[in-house]
CSV table of C-alpha atoms in Angstrom, one decimal:
chain,number,residue,atom,x,y,z
A,1,UNK,CA,0.7,-8.5,15.5
A,2,UNK,CA,1.5,-11.7,13.8
A,3,UNK,CA,2.3,-13.1,10.3
A,4,UNK,CA,-0.5,-12.3,7.9
A,5,UNK,CA,-1.8,-9.3,9.8
A,6,UNK,CA,-2.4,-6.1,7.9
A,7,UNK,CA,-0.5,-3.1,9.2
A,8,UNK,CA,-2.3,0.2,9.4
A,9,UNK,CA,-0.3,3.2,8.1
A,10,UNK,CA,1.3,5.4,10.6
A,11,UNK,CA,3.7,8.3,10.6
A,12,UNK,CA,6.4,9.3,13.2
A,13,UNK,CA,9.3,11.7,13.2
A,14,UNK,CA,12.7,10.4,12.2
A,15,UNK,CA,16.0,11.3,13.7
A,16,UNK,CA,16.0,14.6,11.9
A,17,UNK,CA,12.5,15.5,12.9
A,18,UNK,CA,10.9,14.9,9.5
A,19,UNK,CA,7.5,13.1,9.6
A,20,UNK,CA,7.9,9.7,7.8
A,21,UNK,CA,5.0,7.3,7.0
A,22,UNK,CA,5.0,3.5,6.6
A,23,UNK,CA,3.3,3.9,3.2
A,24,UNK,CA,6.1,6.2,2.0
A,25,UNK,CA,8.6,3.4,2.8
A,26,UNK,CA,6.5,0.6,1.4
A,27,UNK,CA,6.1,2.5,-2.0
A,28,UNK,CA,9.7,1.3,-2.8
A,29,UNK,CA,9.7,-2.2,-1.4
A,30,UNK,CA,9.3,-4.3,1.7
A,31,UNK,CA,10.1,-2.9,5.1
A,32,UNK,CA,12.0,-4.4,8.0
A,33,UNK,CA,10.7,-2.5,11.1
A,34,UNK,CA,12.7,-3.3,14.2
A,35,UNK,CA,11.6,-2.1,17.6
A,36,UNK,CA,14.5,-1.7,20.1
A,37,UNK,CA,14.2,-0.9,23.8
A,38,UNK,CA,16.5,2.1,24.0
A,39,UNK,CA,19.0,4.1,21.9
A,40,UNK,CA,22.6,4.1,23.2
A,41,UNK,CA,22.2,0.9,25.2
A,42,UNK,CA,24.7,-1.9,24.6
A,43,UNK,CA,22.2,-4.5,23.2
A,44,UNK,CA,20.4,-2.0,21.0
A,45,UNK,CA,23.7,-0.7,19.7
A,46,UNK,CA,24.8,-4.2,18.7
A,47,UNK,CA,21.5,-4.9,17.0
A,48,UNK,CA,21.3,-1.6,15.2
A,49,UNK,CA,24.9,-1.9,14.0
A,50,UNK,CA,24.2,-5.4,12.7
A,51,UNK,CA,21.3,-4.0,10.6
A,52,UNK,CA,23.7,-1.3,9.4
A,53,UNK,CA,26.4,-3.8,8.5
A,54,UNK,CA,24.0,-5.9,6.4
A,55,UNK,CA,22.8,-2.9,4.5
A,56,UNK,CA,23.9,-4.2,1.1
A,57,UNK,CA,22.1,-7.5,1.6
A,58,UNK,CA,18.8,-5.7,2.4
A,59,UNK,CA,19.3,-3.3,-0.5
A,60,UNK,CA,19.9,-6.3,-2.8
A,61,UNK,CA,16.5,-7.6,-1.8
A,62,UNK,CA,14.8,-4.2,-2.3
A,63,UNK,CA,14.1,-3.9,1.4
A,64,UNK,CA,14.4,-0.9,3.7
A,65,UNK,CA,15.4,-1.1,7.4
A,66,UNK,CA,13.7,1.2,9.9
A,67,UNK,CA,14.5,1.3,13.6
A,68,UNK,CA,11.9,2.5,16.1
A,69,UNK,CA,12.0,3.2,19.9
A,70,UNK,CA,10.4,5.4,22.5
A,71,UNK,CA,13.5,7.7,22.4
A,72,UNK,CA,13.0,11.3,21.5
A,73,UNK,CA,14.2,12.7,18.1
A,74,UNK,CA,17.4,14.3,19.6
A,75,UNK,CA,18.5,11.0,21.2
A,76,UNK,CA,17.8,9.1,17.9
A,77,UNK,CA,19.9,11.7,16.0
A,78,UNK,CA,22.8,11.3,18.4
A,79,UNK,CA,22.5,7.5,18.2
A,80,UNK,CA,22.4,7.5,14.4
A,81,UNK,CA,25.3,10.0,14.0
A,82,UNK,CA,27.5,8.2,16.5
A,83,UNK,CA,27.2,4.9,14.6
A,84,UNK,CA,26.7,6.1,11.1
A,85,UNK,CA,23.3,4.5,10.5
A,86,UNK,CA,22.2,4.6,6.9
A,87,UNK,CA,18.5,4.1,7.7
A,88,UNK,CA,15.9,6.0,9.6
A,89,UNK,CA,15.3,5.8,13.3
A,90,UNK,CA,11.7,6.7,14.2
A,91,UNK,CA,10.7,8.3,17.5
A,92,UNK,CA,7.6,6.8,19.3
A,93,UNK,CA,7.8,8.6,22.7
A,94,UNK,CA,4.1,8.0,23.5
A,95,UNK,CA,4.4,4.3,22.6
A,96,UNK,CA,1.3,4.5,20.4
A,97,UNK,CA,2.9,2.5,17.6
A,98,UNK,CA,4.6,0.1,20.0
A,99,UNK,CA,1.1,-0.5,21.4
A,100,UNK,CA,-0.3,-1.2,17.9
A,101,UNK,CA,2.4,-3.8,17.3
A,102,UNK,CA,2.0,-5.3,20.8
A,103,UNK,CA,5.6,-4.7,21.7
A,104,UNK,CA,5.2,-2.4,24.7
A,105,UNK,CA,6.1,-4.0,28.0
A,106,UNK,CA,3.4,-4.1,30.6
A,107,UNK,CA,6.0,-3.6,33.3
A,108,UNK,CA,8.9,-1.6,32.0
A,109,UNK,CA,12.4,-2.8,33.0
A,110,UNK,CA,13.9,0.6,34.1
A,111,UNK,CA,13.8,2.8,31.0
A,112,UNK,CA,13.2,-0.2,28.7
A,113,UNK,CA,9.6,0.1,27.8
A,114,UNK,CA,9.6,-1.8,24.5
A,115,UNK,CA,10.4,-5.4,23.8
A,116,UNK,CA,12.9,-6.2,21.1
A,117,UNK,CA,10.9,-7.4,18.1
A,118,UNK,CA,11.2,-7.1,14.3
A,119,UNK,CA,8.5,-7.2,11.7
A,120,UNK,CA,9.0,-7.9,8.0
A,121,UNK,CA,6.3,-6.1,6.1
A,122,UNK,CA,5.4,-6.7,2.5
A,123,UNK,CA,4.4,-3.9,0.1
A,124,UNK,CA,0.8,-5.0,0.5
A,125,UNK,CA,1.2,-4.0,4.2
A,126,UNK,CA,0.9,-7.7,5.3
A,127,UNK,CA,3.3,-9.0,7.9
A,128,UNK,CA,5.6,-11.6,6.3
A,129,UNK,CA,7.3,-12.6,9.5
A,130,UNK,CA,8.0,-11.7,13.1
A,131,UNK,CA,11.3,-12.1,15.0
A,132,UNK,CA,11.4,-12.0,18.8
A,133,UNK,CA,14.6,-12.4,20.7
A,134,UNK,CA,15.6,-10.3,23.7
A,135,UNK,CA,19.1,-11.8,23.9
A,136,UNK,CA,20.4,-12.7,20.4
A,137,UNK,CA,21.0,-9.2,18.9
A,138,UNK,CA,22.1,-10.7,15.5
A,139,UNK,CA,19.1,-12.9,15.1
A,140,UNK,CA,16.8,-10.0,14.0
A,141,UNK,CA,18.7,-8.9,10.9
A,142,UNK,CA,19.7,-12.4,9.9
A,143,UNK,CA,16.2,-13.9,10.2
A,144,UNK,CA,14.7,-10.9,8.5
A,145,UNK,CA,16.9,-11.6,5.5
A,146,UNK,CA,15.8,-15.2,5.5
A,147,UNK,CA,12.2,-14.2,5.5
A,148,UNK,CA,12.7,-11.7,2.6
A,149,UNK,CA,14.5,-14.4,0.6
A,150,UNK,CA,11.6,-16.8,1.0
C-alpha cells in the first residue's frame, strides 16, 4: 500500500484478546499503524518503546498508535505488560493483514516474517504516508509525527 490508497477495514485481537477494528480506532482520529517483525526482539522493543515515549505528542495531534505483528495474543500481552505500552498491540498470526499492506517478507528471516513499516492513516481511511526503515528504530514514530503535522 502507498500514500493515497484506501485501507479496507479489518479486525484483529489485541493483547487482551478483544477484537478491535480499524474503523473503531479511526472514529476518534487518525491512526499510526506500525508493523514490527517480532515482539520481545531488541529492535522491535526499541521501536515500540519510542512510540510509547512519544505518546503525548501523538495524543496532542489526536492520533492513535497501534502496533501489529504476527505474534500471538499471549506474547503481545507479555510484551505490552513488560514495557508498559499505553496503546494496543494487534495479533496477526496468519499474516492476512500483513499481506494486505504488502509488508510480509517473501523469504522470512528466521522468525521475522514481517517487514518493519508504518502507515499513517487518515479518518477517511486514506494513507497519508508510509515509513519504511529496517534499521532506524526511531524514524517510524518521528516521521509519523511529521506526517500528522503536515
